[in-house]
PDB file of C-alpha atoms in Angstrom:
ATOM      1  CA  MET A1375    -151.145 110.869 -28.472  1.00 35.00           C
ATOM      2  CA  ARG A1376    -147.542 110.468 -29.623  1.00 34.00           C
ATOM      3  CA  PRO A1377    -146.635 107.717 -32.120  1.00 36.00           C
ATOM      4  CA  LYS A1378    -145.307 104.445 -30.763  1.00 38.00           C
ATOM      5  CA  TRP A1379    -142.185 102.465 -31.632  1.00 39.00           C
ATOM      6  CA  LYS A1380    -143.114  99.828 -34.236  1.00 37.00           C
ATOM      7  CA  LEU A1381    -141.396  96.461 -33.894  1.00 36.00           C
ATOM      8  CA  GLN A1382    -141.122  93.488 -36.243  1.00 36.00           C
ATOM      9  CA  THR A1383    -143.171  91.078 -34.119  1.00 35.00           C
ATOM     10  CA  SER A1384    -146.439  89.230 -34.663  1.00 32.00           C
ATOM     11  CA  GLU A1385    -148.156  91.319 -31.989  1.00 38.00           C
ATOM     12  CA  PRO A1386    -146.411  94.692 -31.660  1.00 39.00           C
ATOM     13  CA  PRO A1387    -146.396  95.540 -27.952  1.00 47.00           C
ATOM     14  CA  ASP A1388    -147.718  98.795 -26.556  1.00 49.00           C
ATOM     15  CA  LEU A1389    -144.685 100.653 -25.228  1.00 57.00           C
ATOM     16  CA  GLY A1390    -146.659 103.724 -24.276  1.00 62.00           C
ATOM     17  CA  PRO A1391    -146.085 107.144 -25.809  1.00 86.00           C
ATOM     18  CA  LEU A1392    -142.526 108.052 -26.717  1.00 94.00           C
ATOM     19  CA  THR A1393    -141.314 111.458 -27.819  1.00 95.00           C
ATOM     20  CA  ASP A1394    -140.352 111.979 -31.433  1.00 95.00           C
ATOM     21  CA  GLU A1395    -136.749 112.307 -30.252  1.00 96.00           C
ATOM     22  CA  SER A1396    -136.906 108.946 -28.469  1.00 96.00           C
ATOM     23  CA  LEU A1397    -138.416 107.254 -31.518  1.00 96.00           C
ATOM     24  CA  ALA A1398    -135.686 108.668 -33.732  1.00 96.00           C
ATOM     25  CA  ALA A1399    -133.039 107.502 -31.243  1.00 97.00           C
ATOM     26  CA  LEU A1400    -134.389 103.937 -31.271  1.00 97.00           C
ATOM     27  CA  ARG A1401    -134.476 103.903 -35.056  1.00 97.00           C
ATOM     28  CA  SER A1402    -130.885 105.125 -35.215  1.00 98.00           C
ATOM     29  CA  LEU A1403    -129.771 102.339 -32.896  1.00 98.00           C
ATOM     30  CA  ALA A1404    -131.763  99.712 -34.816  1.00 97.00           C
ATOM     31  CA  LYS A1405    -130.005 100.740 -38.057  1.00 97.00           C
ATOM     32  CA  TYR A1406    -126.509 100.876 -36.569  1.00 98.00           C
ATOM     33  CA  LYS A1407    -123.837  98.502 -37.871  1.00 97.00           C
ATOM     34  CA  PRO A1408    -120.599  98.278 -35.860  1.00 96.00           C
ATOM     35  CA  GLU A1409    -117.164  98.406 -37.407  1.00 94.00           C
ATOM     36  CA  PRO A1410    -115.489  94.987 -37.842  1.00 92.00           C
ATOM     37  CA  GLU A1411    -113.384  93.706 -34.963  1.00 92.00           C
ATOM     38  CA  PRO A1412    -109.715  94.656 -35.319  1.00 90.00           C
ATOM     39  CA  CYS A1413    -108.168  91.221 -34.629  1.00 92.00           C
ATOM     40  CA  PRO A1414    -110.860  88.606 -33.865  1.00 92.00           C
ATOM     41  CA  ASP A1415    -108.579  85.592 -34.343  1.00 91.00           C
ATOM     42  CA  SER A1416    -106.113  86.894 -31.747  1.00 92.00           C
ATOM     43  CA  ILE A1417    -108.648  87.256 -28.915  1.00 93.00           C
ATOM     44  CA  PRO A1418    -109.149  84.009 -26.957  1.00 93.00           C
ATOM     45  CA  ALA A1419    -112.650  83.151 -25.795  1.00 94.00           C
ATOM     46  CA  PHE A1420    -111.694  83.484 -22.120  1.00 93.00           C
ATOM     47  CA  ARG A1421    -110.858  87.157 -22.707  1.00 94.00           C
ATOM     48  CA  ARG A1422    -114.295  88.012 -24.121  1.00 97.00           C
ATOM     49  CA  ALA A1423    -117.266  89.471 -22.281  1.00 97.00           C
ATOM     50  CA  ALA A1424    -120.559  91.185 -23.119  1.00 98.00           C
ATOM     51  CA  VAL A1425    -122.969  93.592 -21.440  1.00 98.00           C
ATOM     52  CA  LEU A1426    -126.696  94.201 -21.944  1.00 98.00           C
ATOM     53  CA  LEU A1427    -127.478  97.911 -22.296  1.00 98.00           C
ATOM     54  CA  GLY A1428    -131.212  97.999 -21.589  1.00 98.00           C
ATOM     55  CA  LEU A1429    -133.365 100.992 -22.595  1.00 97.00           C
ATOM     56  CA  PHE A1430    -136.987 101.744 -21.750  1.00 95.00           C
ATOM     57  CA  GLY A1431    -139.419 104.638 -22.088  1.00 94.00           C
ATOM     58  CA  GLY A1432    -139.987 106.881 -19.075  1.00 92.00           C
ATOM     59  CA  ARG A1433    -143.279 108.438 -18.001  1.00 89.00           C
ATOM     60  CA  HIS A1434    -142.786 111.459 -20.246  1.00 90.00           C
ATOM     61  CA  GLY A1435    -141.583 109.520 -23.269  1.00 94.00           C
ATOM     62  CA  ASP A1436    -137.839 109.965 -22.750  1.00 95.00           C
ATOM     63  CA  LEU A1437    -135.432 107.024 -22.884  1.00 97.00           C
ATOM     64  CA  TYR A1438    -133.833 105.690 -19.701  1.00 97.00           C
ATOM     65  CA  VAL A1439    -131.015 103.174 -19.272  1.00 97.00           C
ATOM     66  CA  VAL A1440    -130.935 100.359 -16.693  1.00 96.00           C
ATOM     67  CA  LEU A1441    -127.873 100.326 -14.422  1.00 96.00           C
ATOM     68  CA  SER A1442    -126.866  98.196 -11.460  1.00 95.00           C
ATOM     69  CA  LYS A1443    -124.834  98.705  -8.311  1.00 91.00           C
ATOM     70  CA  ARG A1444    -122.412  95.833  -7.861  1.00 89.00           C
ATOM     71  CA  ALA A1445    -122.623  93.923  -4.588  1.00 87.00           C
ATOM     72  CA  ALA A1446    -120.399  95.151  -1.778  1.00 85.00           C
ATOM     73  CA  GLN A1447    -118.889  91.700  -1.175  1.00 86.00           C
ATOM     74  CA  LEU A1448    -117.546  91.229  -4.706  1.00 84.00           C
ATOM     75  CA  ARG A1449    -113.763  90.976  -4.941  1.00 78.00           C
ATOM     76  CA  SER A1450    -113.422  93.365  -7.875  1.00 78.00           C
ATOM     77  CA  HIS A1451    -115.114  96.725  -8.401  1.00 80.00           C
ATOM     78  CA  SER A1452    -117.468  96.204  -5.450  1.00 83.00           C
ATOM     79  CA  GLY A1453    -120.103  98.920  -5.162  1.00 84.00           C
ATOM     80  CA  ASP A1454    -119.434 100.277  -8.658  1.00 89.00           C
ATOM     81  CA  THR A1455    -122.139 101.228 -11.113  1.00 92.00           C
ATOM     82  CA  ALA A1456    -122.357  98.669 -13.917  1.00 94.00           C
ATOM     83  CA  ILE A1457    -124.218  97.648 -17.018  1.00 96.00           C
ATOM     84  CA  PRO A1458    -125.331  94.033 -16.438  1.00 96.00           C
ATOM     85  CA  GLY A1459    -122.967  91.580 -18.104  1.00 96.00           C
ATOM     86  CA  GLY A1460    -120.010  89.274 -17.719  1.00 95.00           C
ATOM     87  CA  ARG A1461    -117.609  86.828 -19.345  1.00 95.00           C
ATOM     88  CA  PHE A1462    -118.326  84.596 -22.294  1.00 96.00           C
ATOM     89  CA  GLU A1463    -118.841  80.933 -21.372  1.00 96.00           C
ATOM     90  CA  ALA A1464    -118.372  77.888 -23.583  1.00 95.00           C
ATOM     91  CA  LYS A1465    -122.094  77.090 -23.439  1.00 96.00           C
ATOM     92  CA  ASP A1466    -123.002  80.505 -24.905  1.00 96.00           C
ATOM     93  CA  HIS A1467    -123.976  80.441 -28.570  1.00 96.00           C
ATOM     94  CA  ASP A1468    -122.689  83.990 -29.108  1.00 96.00           C
ATOM     95  CA  LEU A1469    -121.980  87.230 -27.232  1.00 97.00           C
ATOM     96  CA  GLU A1470    -125.625  88.274 -27.317  1.00 97.00           C
ATOM     97  CA  GLU A1471    -126.449  85.114 -25.375  1.00 97.00           C
ATOM     98  CA  THR A1472    -123.628  85.956 -22.954  1.00 97.00           C
ATOM     99  CA  ALA A1473    -125.109  89.388 -22.276  1.00 97.00           C
ATOM    100  CA  ARG A1474    -128.653  88.048 -21.898  1.00 97.00           C
ATOM    101  CA  ARG A1475    -127.582  85.168 -19.643  1.00 97.00           C
ATOM    102  CA  GLU A1476    -125.578  87.437 -17.364  1.00 97.00           C
ATOM    103  CA  ALA A1477    -128.418  89.981 -17.145  1.00 96.00           C
ATOM    104  CA  TRP A1478    -130.786  87.133 -16.227  1.00 96.00           C
ATOM    105  CA  GLU A1479    -128.411  85.742 -13.604  1.00 95.00           C
ATOM    106  CA  GLU A1480    -127.658  89.146 -12.069  1.00 95.00           C
ATOM    107  CA  CYS A1481    -130.969  90.991 -12.340  1.00 94.00           C
ATOM    108  CA  GLY A1482    -133.653  88.583 -13.525  1.00 93.00           C
ATOM    109  CA  LEU A1483    -134.086  90.365 -16.874  1.00 93.00           C
ATOM    110  CA  PRO A1484    -135.868  87.903 -19.203  1.00 93.00           C
ATOM    111  CA  MET A1485    -133.811  86.188 -21.905  1.00 93.00           C
ATOM    112  CA  ASP A1486    -136.922  86.152 -24.144  1.00 93.00           C
ATOM    113  CA  SER A1487    -136.100  88.346 -27.160  1.00 92.00           C
ATOM    114  CA  ARG A1488    -139.805  89.155 -27.583  1.00 91.00           C
ATOM    115  CA  ARG A1489    -139.813  90.903 -24.209  1.00 94.00           C
ATOM    116  CA  VAL A1490    -136.277  92.297 -24.403  1.00 96.00           C
ATOM    117  CA  GLN A1491    -135.618  93.046 -28.069  1.00 96.00           C
ATOM    118  CA  LYS A1492    -132.167  93.582 -29.524  1.00 97.00           C
ATOM    119  CA  LEU A1493    -131.596  96.917 -31.237  1.00 98.00           C
ATOM    120  CA  CYS A1494    -127.928  96.642 -32.166  1.00 98.00           C
ATOM    121  CA  GLU A1495    -124.462  95.520 -31.202  1.00 98.00           C
ATOM    122  CA  LEU A1496    -121.698  98.071 -30.620  1.00 98.00           C
ATOM    123  CA  GLU A1497    -117.992  97.821 -31.316  1.00 97.00           C
ATOM    124  CA  PRO A1498    -116.015  95.911 -28.664  1.00 96.00           C
ATOM    125  CA  PHE A1499    -114.141  97.864 -26.010  1.00 95.00           C
ATOM    126  CA  LEU A1500    -111.107  97.061 -23.913  1.00 96.00           C
ATOM    127  CA  SER A1501    -111.736  96.912 -20.169  1.00 94.00           C
ATOM    128  CA  ALA A1502    -109.357  97.787 -17.355  1.00 90.00           C
ATOM    129  CA  ASN A1503    -108.439  94.114 -16.955  1.00 89.00           C
ATOM    130  CA  GLU A1504    -108.004  93.812 -20.723  1.00 91.00           C
ATOM    131  CA  LEU A1505    -111.153  91.889 -21.498  1.00 94.00           C
ATOM    132  CA  VAL A1506    -112.741  92.610 -24.876  1.00 96.00           C
ATOM    133  CA  VAL A1507    -116.295  93.636 -23.982  1.00 97.00           C
ATOM    134  CA  THR A1508    -119.111  93.810 -26.538  1.00 98.00           C
ATOM    135  CA  PRO A1509    -122.192  95.909 -25.644  1.00 98.00           C
ATOM    136  CA  ILE A1510    -125.577  94.606 -26.808  1.00 98.00           C
ATOM    137  CA  VAL A1511    -128.214  97.361 -26.880  1.00 98.00           C
ATOM    138  CA  VAL A1512    -131.773  96.189 -26.186  1.00 98.00           C
ATOM    139  CA  LEU A1513    -135.220  97.676 -25.679  1.00 97.00           C
ATOM    140  CA  LEU A1514    -137.255  96.504 -22.675  1.00 95.00           C
ATOM    141  CA  ILE A1515    -140.651  95.956 -24.260  1.00 91.00           C
ATOM    142  CA  ASP A1516    -142.706  94.260 -21.560  1.00 88.00           C
ATOM    143  CA  PRO A1517    -143.821  96.832 -18.944  1.00 85.00           C
ATOM    144  CA  LEU A1518    -144.579  93.988 -16.527  1.00 86.00           C
ATOM    145  CA  ILE A1519    -140.944  92.894 -16.210  1.00 90.00           C
ATOM    146  CA  LYS A1520    -140.062  92.664 -12.521  1.00 88.00           C
ATOM    147  CA  PRO A1521    -136.328  92.420 -11.836  1.00 88.00           C
ATOM    148  CA  SER A1522    -135.138  89.828  -9.343  1.00 90.00           C
ATOM    149  CA  LEU A1523    -131.690  90.705  -8.027  1.00 93.00           C
ATOM    150  CA  ASN A1524    -129.004  88.164  -7.216  1.00 90.00           C
ATOM    151  CA  PRO A1525    -127.714  89.512  -3.861  1.00 91.00           C
ATOM    152  CA  ASN A1526    -124.340  87.871  -4.422  1.00 91.00           C
ATOM    153  CA  GLU A1527    -123.757  90.079  -7.461  1.00 92.00           C
ATOM    154  CA  VAL A1528    -126.057  93.117  -7.343  1.00 91.00           C
ATOM    155  CA  ASP A1529    -127.108  95.417  -4.505  1.00 92.00           C
ATOM    156  CA  ALA A1530    -129.566  97.565  -6.471  1.00 92.00           C
ATOM    157  CA  LEU A1531    -130.937  98.522  -9.874  1.00 93.00           C
ATOM    158  CA  PHE A1532    -131.602 102.099 -10.927  1.00 94.00           C
ATOM    159  CA  SER A1533    -132.063 104.073 -14.132  1.00 95.00           C
ATOM    160  CA  LEU A1534    -130.850 107.371 -15.569  1.00 96.00           C
ATOM    161  CA  PRO A1535    -131.923 109.470 -18.567  1.00 96.00           C
ATOM    162  CA  PHE A1536    -130.034 108.113 -21.573  1.00 98.00           C
ATOM    163  CA  LYS A1537    -129.418 111.563 -23.061  1.00 97.00           C
ATOM    164  CA  ALA A1538    -127.749 112.814 -19.868  1.00 97.00           C
ATOM    165  CA  PHE A1539    -124.492 111.133 -20.886  1.00 98.00           C
ATOM    166  CA  LEU A1540    -123.996 113.675 -23.663  1.00 97.00           C
ATOM    167  CA  THR A1541    -123.989 116.788 -21.508  1.00 96.00           C
ATOM    168  CA  HIS A1542    -121.538 118.453 -19.131  1.00 94.00           C
ATOM    169  CA  ASN A1543    -123.938 120.905 -17.460  1.00 91.00           C
ATOM    170  CA  PRO A1544    -127.524 119.616 -17.878  1.00 91.00           C
ATOM    171  CA  ALA A1545    -130.340 122.030 -18.694  1.00 90.00           C
ATOM    172  CA  GLN A1546    -133.000 122.554 -16.026  1.00 86.00           C
ATOM    173  CA  ALA A1547    -135.450 119.968 -17.381  1.00 90.00           C
ATOM    174  CA  LEU A1548    -132.741 117.309 -17.427  1.00 90.00           C
ATOM    175  CA  ARG A1549    -131.460 118.382 -14.003  1.00 90.00           C
ATOM    176  CA  ALA A1550    -134.942 117.704 -12.637  1.00 90.00           C
ATOM    177  CA  GLN A1551    -134.904 114.189 -14.124  1.00 91.00           C
ATOM    178  CA  LEU A1552    -131.463 113.622 -12.598  1.00 89.00           C
ATOM    179  CA  LYS A1553    -132.698 114.924  -9.229  1.00 86.00           C
ATOM    180  CA  LEU A1554    -130.009 117.595  -9.217  1.00 84.00           C
ATOM    181  CA  PRO A1555    -130.684 121.029  -7.702  1.00 78.00           C
ATOM    182  CA  LEU A1556    -131.936 123.409 -10.385  1.00 74.00           C
ATOM    183  CA  VAL A1557    -128.875 125.569  -9.738  1.00 69.00           C
ATOM    184  CA  PRO A1558    -125.652 123.942  -8.489  1.00 68.00           C
ATOM    185  CA  SER A1559    -124.356 125.384  -5.250  1.00 71.00           C
ATOM    186  CA  ALA A1560    -120.941 127.010  -5.008  1.00 73.00           C
ATOM    187  CA  LYS A1561    -119.931 124.342  -2.465  1.00 70.00           C
ATOM    188  CA  ASP A1562    -120.947 121.487  -4.782  1.00 68.00           C
ATOM    189  CA  LEU A1563    -118.877 122.968  -7.584  1.00 69.00           C
ATOM    190  CA  GLU A1564    -115.938 123.591  -5.273  1.00 67.00           C
ATOM    191  CA  ASP A1565    -115.992 119.950  -4.134  1.00 69.00           C
ATOM    192  CA  MET A1566    -115.710 118.603  -7.687  1.00 68.00           C
ATOM    193  CA  PRO A1567    -112.367 117.520  -9.171  1.00 68.00           C
ATOM    194  CA  ARG A1568    -110.767 120.274 -11.258  1.00 64.00           C
ATOM    195  CA  ASN A1569    -109.609 120.081 -14.858  1.00 65.00           C
ATOM    196  CA  GLU A1570    -108.624 122.472 -17.603  1.00 59.00           C
ATOM    197  CA  VAL A1571    -110.858 121.194 -20.396  1.00 67.00           C
ATOM    198  CA  SER A1572    -114.294 122.215 -19.102  1.00 70.00           C
ATOM    199  CA  GLU A1573    -116.154 124.552 -16.789  1.00 78.00           C
ATOM    200  CA  PRO A1574    -117.032 123.328 -13.259  1.00 82.00           C
ATOM    201  CA  SER A1575    -120.008 120.961 -13.148  1.00 85.00           C
ATOM    202  CA  ASP A1576    -121.819 119.008 -10.439  1.00 86.00           C
ATOM    203  CA  TRP A1577    -122.779 116.315 -12.978  1.00 90.00           C
ATOM    204  CA  HIS A1578    -119.767 115.506 -15.179  1.00 92.00           C
ATOM    205  CA  THR A1579    -116.008 115.466 -14.570  1.00 90.00           C
ATOM    206  CA  CYS A1580    -113.103 113.782 -16.336  1.00 91.00           C
ATOM    207  CA  ARG A1581    -109.549 112.707 -15.691  1.00 90.00           C
ATOM    208  CA  ASP A1582    -106.738 111.325 -17.841  1.00 91.00           C
ATOM    209  CA  ILE A1583    -104.764 108.137 -17.264  1.00 90.00           C
ATOM    210  CA  LEU A1584    -101.718 106.548 -18.858  1.00 93.00           C
ATOM    211  CA  TRP A1585    -102.456 103.010 -19.997  1.00 91.00           C
ATOM    212  CA  LEU A1586    -100.778 100.189 -21.932  1.00 89.00           C
ATOM    213  CA  GLY A1587     -97.270 101.544 -21.980  1.00 85.00           C
ATOM    214  CA  GLY A1588     -98.018 105.234 -21.553  1.00 90.00           C
ATOM    215  CA  HIS A1589    -100.934 105.842 -23.926  1.00 93.00           C
ATOM    216  CA  ARG A1590    -103.130 108.650 -22.673  1.00 93.00           C
ATOM    217  CA  VAL A1591    -106.845 107.902 -22.200  1.00 94.00           C
ATOM    218  CA  ARG A1592    -109.599 110.142 -20.796  1.00 93.00           C
ATOM    219  CA  ARG A1593    -112.024 108.710 -18.235  1.00 92.00           C
ATOM    220  CA  HIS A1594    -115.392 110.340 -17.514  1.00 94.00           C
ATOM    221  CA  THR A1595    -117.481 110.348 -14.330  1.00 92.00           C
ATOM    222  CA  PHE A1596    -121.160 111.282 -13.961  1.00 94.00           C
ATOM    223  CA  TRP A1597    -122.073 112.101 -10.369  1.00 92.00           C
ATOM    224  CA  ASP A1598    -125.465 110.522  -9.815  1.00 91.00           C
ATOM    225  CA  SER A1599    -126.564 110.905  -6.191  1.00 84.00           C
ATOM    226  CA  ARG A1600    -127.170 107.154  -5.801  1.00 85.00           C
ATOM    227  CA  ASN A1601    -123.904 105.953  -7.307  1.00 90.00           C
ATOM    228  CA  PRO A1602    -121.381 107.605  -9.644  1.00 92.00           C
ATOM    229  CA  VAL A1603    -121.155 106.291 -13.207  1.00 95.00           C
ATOM    230  CA  ARG A1604    -117.521 106.137 -14.263  1.00 92.00           C
ATOM    231  CA  GLY A1605    -114.804 104.443 -16.269  1.00 92.00           C
ATOM    232  CA  LEU A1606    -115.760 102.157 -19.123  1.00 92.00           C
ATOM    233  CA  THR A1607    -119.402 102.130 -18.001  1.00 96.00           C
ATOM    234  CA  SER A1608    -119.631 105.849 -18.735  1.00 96.00           C
ATOM    235  CA  ASP A1609    -117.683 105.373 -21.975  1.00 96.00           C
ATOM    236  CA  ILE A1610    -120.219 102.836 -23.251  1.00 97.00           C
ATOM    237  CA  LEU A1611    -123.122 105.113 -22.411  1.00 98.00           C
ATOM    238  CA  ILE A1612    -121.505 108.133 -24.075  1.00 98.00           C
ATOM    239  CA  HIS A1613    -120.840 106.138 -27.238  1.00 98.00           C
ATOM    240  CA  ALA A1614    -124.304 104.544 -27.366  1.00 98.00           C
ATOM    241  CA  ALA A1615    -126.075 107.857 -26.705  1.00 98.00           C
ATOM    242  CA  SER A1616    -123.998 109.555 -29.419  1.00 98.00           C
ATOM    243  CA  ILE A1617    -125.215 106.960 -31.921  1.00 98.00           C
ATOM    244  CA  ALA A1618    -128.813 107.169 -30.737  1.00 98.00           C
ATOM    245  CA  TYR A1619    -129.149 110.952 -30.743  1.00 98.00           C
ATOM    246  CA  GLY A1620    -126.817 111.599 -33.670  1.00 98.00           C
ATOM    247  CA  THR A1621    -124.664 114.110 -31.825  1.00 97.00           C
ATOM    248  CA  LYS A1622    -121.327 114.293 -30.058  1.00 97.00           C
ATOM    249  CA  PRO A1623    -121.156 115.093 -26.326  1.00 96.00           C
ATOM    250  CA  ASP A1624    -120.791 118.760 -25.437  1.00 92.00           C
ATOM    251  CA  PHE A1625    -117.595 118.089 -23.455  1.00 94.00           C
ATOM    252  CA  SER A1626    -114.042 117.185 -24.453  1.00 91.00           C
ATOM    253  CA  LEU A1627    -114.321 113.461 -25.098  1.00 94.00           C
ATOM    254  CA  ASP A1628    -110.784 112.255 -25.804  1.00 94.00           C
ATOM    255  CA  ALA A1629    -107.339 113.042 -24.466  1.00 93.00           C
ATOM    256  CA  PRO A1630    -104.849 114.500 -26.973  1.00 93.00           C
ATOM    257  CA  GLY A1631    -103.630 111.695 -29.212  1.00 95.00           C
ATOM    258  CA  GLN A1632    -105.951 109.136 -27.626  1.00 95.00           C
ATOM    259  CA  LEU A1633    -106.086 105.793 -29.439  1.00 95.00           C
ATOM    260  CA  SER A1634    -109.382 104.366 -30.620  1.00 95.00           C
ATOM    261  CA  GLN A1635    -110.732 101.255 -28.945  1.00 95.00           C
ATOM    262  CA  ALA A1636    -109.762  99.194 -32.002  1.00 95.00           C
ATOM    263  CA  GLU A1637    -106.191 100.472 -31.673  1.00 95.00           C
ATOM    264  CA  LEU A1638    -106.128  99.713 -27.936  1.00 94.00           C
ATOM    265  CA  ILE A1639    -107.369  96.170 -28.570  1.00 94.00           C
ATOM    266  CA  LYS A1640    -104.670  95.642 -31.199  1.00 94.00           C
ATOM    267  CA  LEU A1641    -102.067  96.960 -28.783  1.00 92.00           C
ATOM    268  CA  ALA A1642    -103.246  94.617 -26.015  1.00 92.00           C
ATOM    269  CA  PHE A1643    -103.442  91.475 -28.162  1.00 93.00           C
ATOM    270  CA  LEU A1644    -100.963  91.995 -30.998  1.00 89.00           C
ATOM    271  CA  GLY A1645     -98.420  94.474 -29.661  1.00 79.00           C
ATOM    272  CA  PRO A1646     -95.365  93.981 -27.444  1.00 79.00           C
ATOM    273  CA  MET A1647     -97.626  94.047 -24.349  1.00 69.00           C
ATOM    274  CA  ALA A1648     -99.935  91.336 -25.702  1.00 78.00           C
ATOM    275  CA  VAL A1649    -102.035  89.622 -23.039  1.00 59.00           C
ATOM    276  CA  LYS A1650    -100.950  86.055 -22.269  1.00 60.00           C
ATOM    277  CA  LYS A1651    -102.426  85.447 -18.809  1.00 56.00           C
ATOM    278  CA  ARG A1652    -106.049  84.721 -17.951  1.00 56.00           C
ATOM    279  CA  ARG A1653    -106.105  87.643 -15.517  1.00 58.00           C
ATOM    280  CA  VAL A1654    -104.348  90.950 -15.956  1.00 59.00           C
ATOM    281  CA  ARG A1655    -103.537  93.592 -13.379  1.00 57.00           C
ATOM    282  CA  PRO A1656    -104.663  96.994 -14.731  1.00 59.00           C
ATOM    283  CA  ARG A1657    -101.609  98.779 -16.128  1.00 60.00           C
ATOM    284  CA  MET A1658    -102.658 102.371 -15.491  1.00 62.00           C
ATOM    285  CA  THR A1659    -101.130 105.559 -14.107  1.00 64.00           C
ATOM    286  CA  MET A1660    -103.265 108.488 -12.983  1.00 58.00           C
ATOM    287  CA  LEU A1661    -102.459 111.938 -14.351  1.00 67.00           C
ATOM    288  CA  PRO A1662    -103.035 115.095 -12.247  1.00 61.00           C
ATOM    289  CA  GLN A1663    -105.794 116.484 -14.464  1.00 60.00           C
ATOM    290  CA  PRO A1664    -106.960 116.385 -18.081  1.00 62.00           C
ATOM    291  CA  MET A1665    -105.634 119.073 -20.405  1.00 57.00           C
ATOM    292  CA  ASP A1666    -106.134 119.501 -24.130  1.00 58.00           C
ATOM    293  CA  ASP A1667    -103.257 120.585 -26.341  1.00 52.00           C
ATOM    294  CA  ASP A1668    -105.193 123.686 -27.319  1.00 48.00           C
ATOM    295  CA  ASN A1669    -106.548 124.114 -23.747  1.00 43.00           C
ATOM    296  CA  HIS A1670    -110.222 124.262 -24.613  1.00 40.00           C
ATOM    297  CA  GLY A1671    -113.201 121.981 -24.082  1.00 39.00           C
ATOM    298  CA  ALA A1672    -114.565 121.366 -27.564  1.00 39.00           C
ATOM    299  CA  ALA A1673    -115.600 117.788 -28.316  1.00 38.00           C
ATOM    300  CA  LYS A1674    -113.021 115.885 -30.335  1.00 37.00           C
ATOM    301  CA  GLY A1675    -115.026 113.286 -32.236  1.00 38.00           C
ATOM    302  CA  ASP A1676    -116.543 109.982 -31.177  1.00 38.00           C
ATOM    303  CA  SER A1677    -113.669 107.558 -31.678  1.00 37.00           C
ATOM    304  CA  SER A1678    -113.656 106.799 -27.952  1.00 36.00           C
ATOM    305  CA  SER A1679    -115.269 103.608 -26.813  1.00 36.00           C
ATOM    306  CA  THR A1680    -116.927 102.089 -23.880  1.00 35.00           C
ATOM    307  CA  SER A1681    -117.643  99.094 -21.828  1.00 37.00           C
ATOM    308  CA  ALA A1682    -119.118  98.291 -18.524  1.00 43.00           C
ATOM    309  CA  PRO A1683    -118.395  96.447 -15.338  1.00 39.00           C
ATOM    310  CA  SER A1684    -119.128  92.761 -15.148  1.00 40.00           C
ATOM    311  CA  SER A1685    -118.818  90.112 -12.500  1.00 34.00           C
ATOM    312  CA  GLU A1686    -115.301  89.460 -13.769  1.00 38.00           C
ATOM    313  CA  GLY A1687    -114.051  93.015 -13.466  1.00 38.00           C
ATOM    314  CA  THR A1688    -114.712  94.692 -16.784  1.00 41.00           C
ATOM    315  CA  SER A1689    -114.902  98.190 -15.307  1.00 40.00           C
ATOM    316  CA  THR A1690    -112.347 100.911 -14.735  1.00 37.00           C
ATOM    317  CA  GLN A1691    -112.512 103.047 -11.618  1.00 40.00           C
ATOM    318  CA  THR A1692    -110.309 106.094 -11.274  1.00 39.00           C
ATOM    319  CA  ASP A1693    -109.565 108.139  -8.215  1.00 40.00           C
ATOM    320  CA  ASP A1694    -111.516 111.257  -9.151  1.00 45.00           C
ATOM    321  CA  SER A1695    -113.817 111.482  -6.142  1.00 42.00           C
ATOM    322  CA  PRO A1696    -114.891 114.934  -4.983  1.00 40.00           C
ATOM    323  CA  LYS A1697    -112.510 116.626  -2.577  1.00 34.00           C
ATOM    324  CA  SER A1698    -115.009 116.202   0.247  1.00 34.00           C
ATOM    325  CA  LYS A1699    -114.582 112.424  -0.071  1.00 31.00           C
ATOM    326  CA  LEU A1700    -110.791 112.369  -0.102  1.00 22.00           C
TER     327      LEU A1700
END
């Protein structure tokens, strides 16, 4: 029997067998310390949000992440894939409480830290609507947790292999977990958006945008059959998985000259385009396709950042649907 994840509790729960790789990933997350915020005093409370990135062990000991499909009737980002979360409220003690409260309100995930234990906090990320979103990574300990969805906010919950967000063309074992055909069909590949930084894939594509006065940013999409994972949701998952597994993604992560999330936050709150209003219209321009300066697909470091959709519009959706959907 494989070893189990040991937790600092009075009665360590039985999580079931986890692979050595999964145990190492959880330990890496538990030890992680985020970089300091770039300009905390310049970010008003009403422009802060948090998301709860929930992990659990699958039947074969691999880690999975909990995702939601936003309700169709929501005014912003309806139907998008999200990590449960939302805006900070005055009654919240801190951003961890924000993330837990929102996950409880949306999905019925318990706020009890003994059942849903915090592993780490990640650096904050700038959303499409220029909210500063802090991801809180947690481990779902209690196997008896039964989600209860708020139909006004969430249509469905589903999960995906955590490690899948580090790969462009998944290996066969991972393709089986993702319920992808063992070999992608020529038609599936033909239907995918084209770019010049990676080979065709039926799982991962990317596209560049111009944001905040013409700064180039790369957005990634993962084509799950139930609902695509895209924008800042995918960015969070890429960043968190990179920390957990100690490796960079095998695709080109950043656009040439892309600013870090800390730099984007400074630009939004300290620069000439500093946010003054409570709501901001996304200031983005789509580019035809991503292209690296050296025209190859090697990963370019992990300075990119991530955040996920919330009930107040913390996601970014780009028009990179397959050709068959256009």
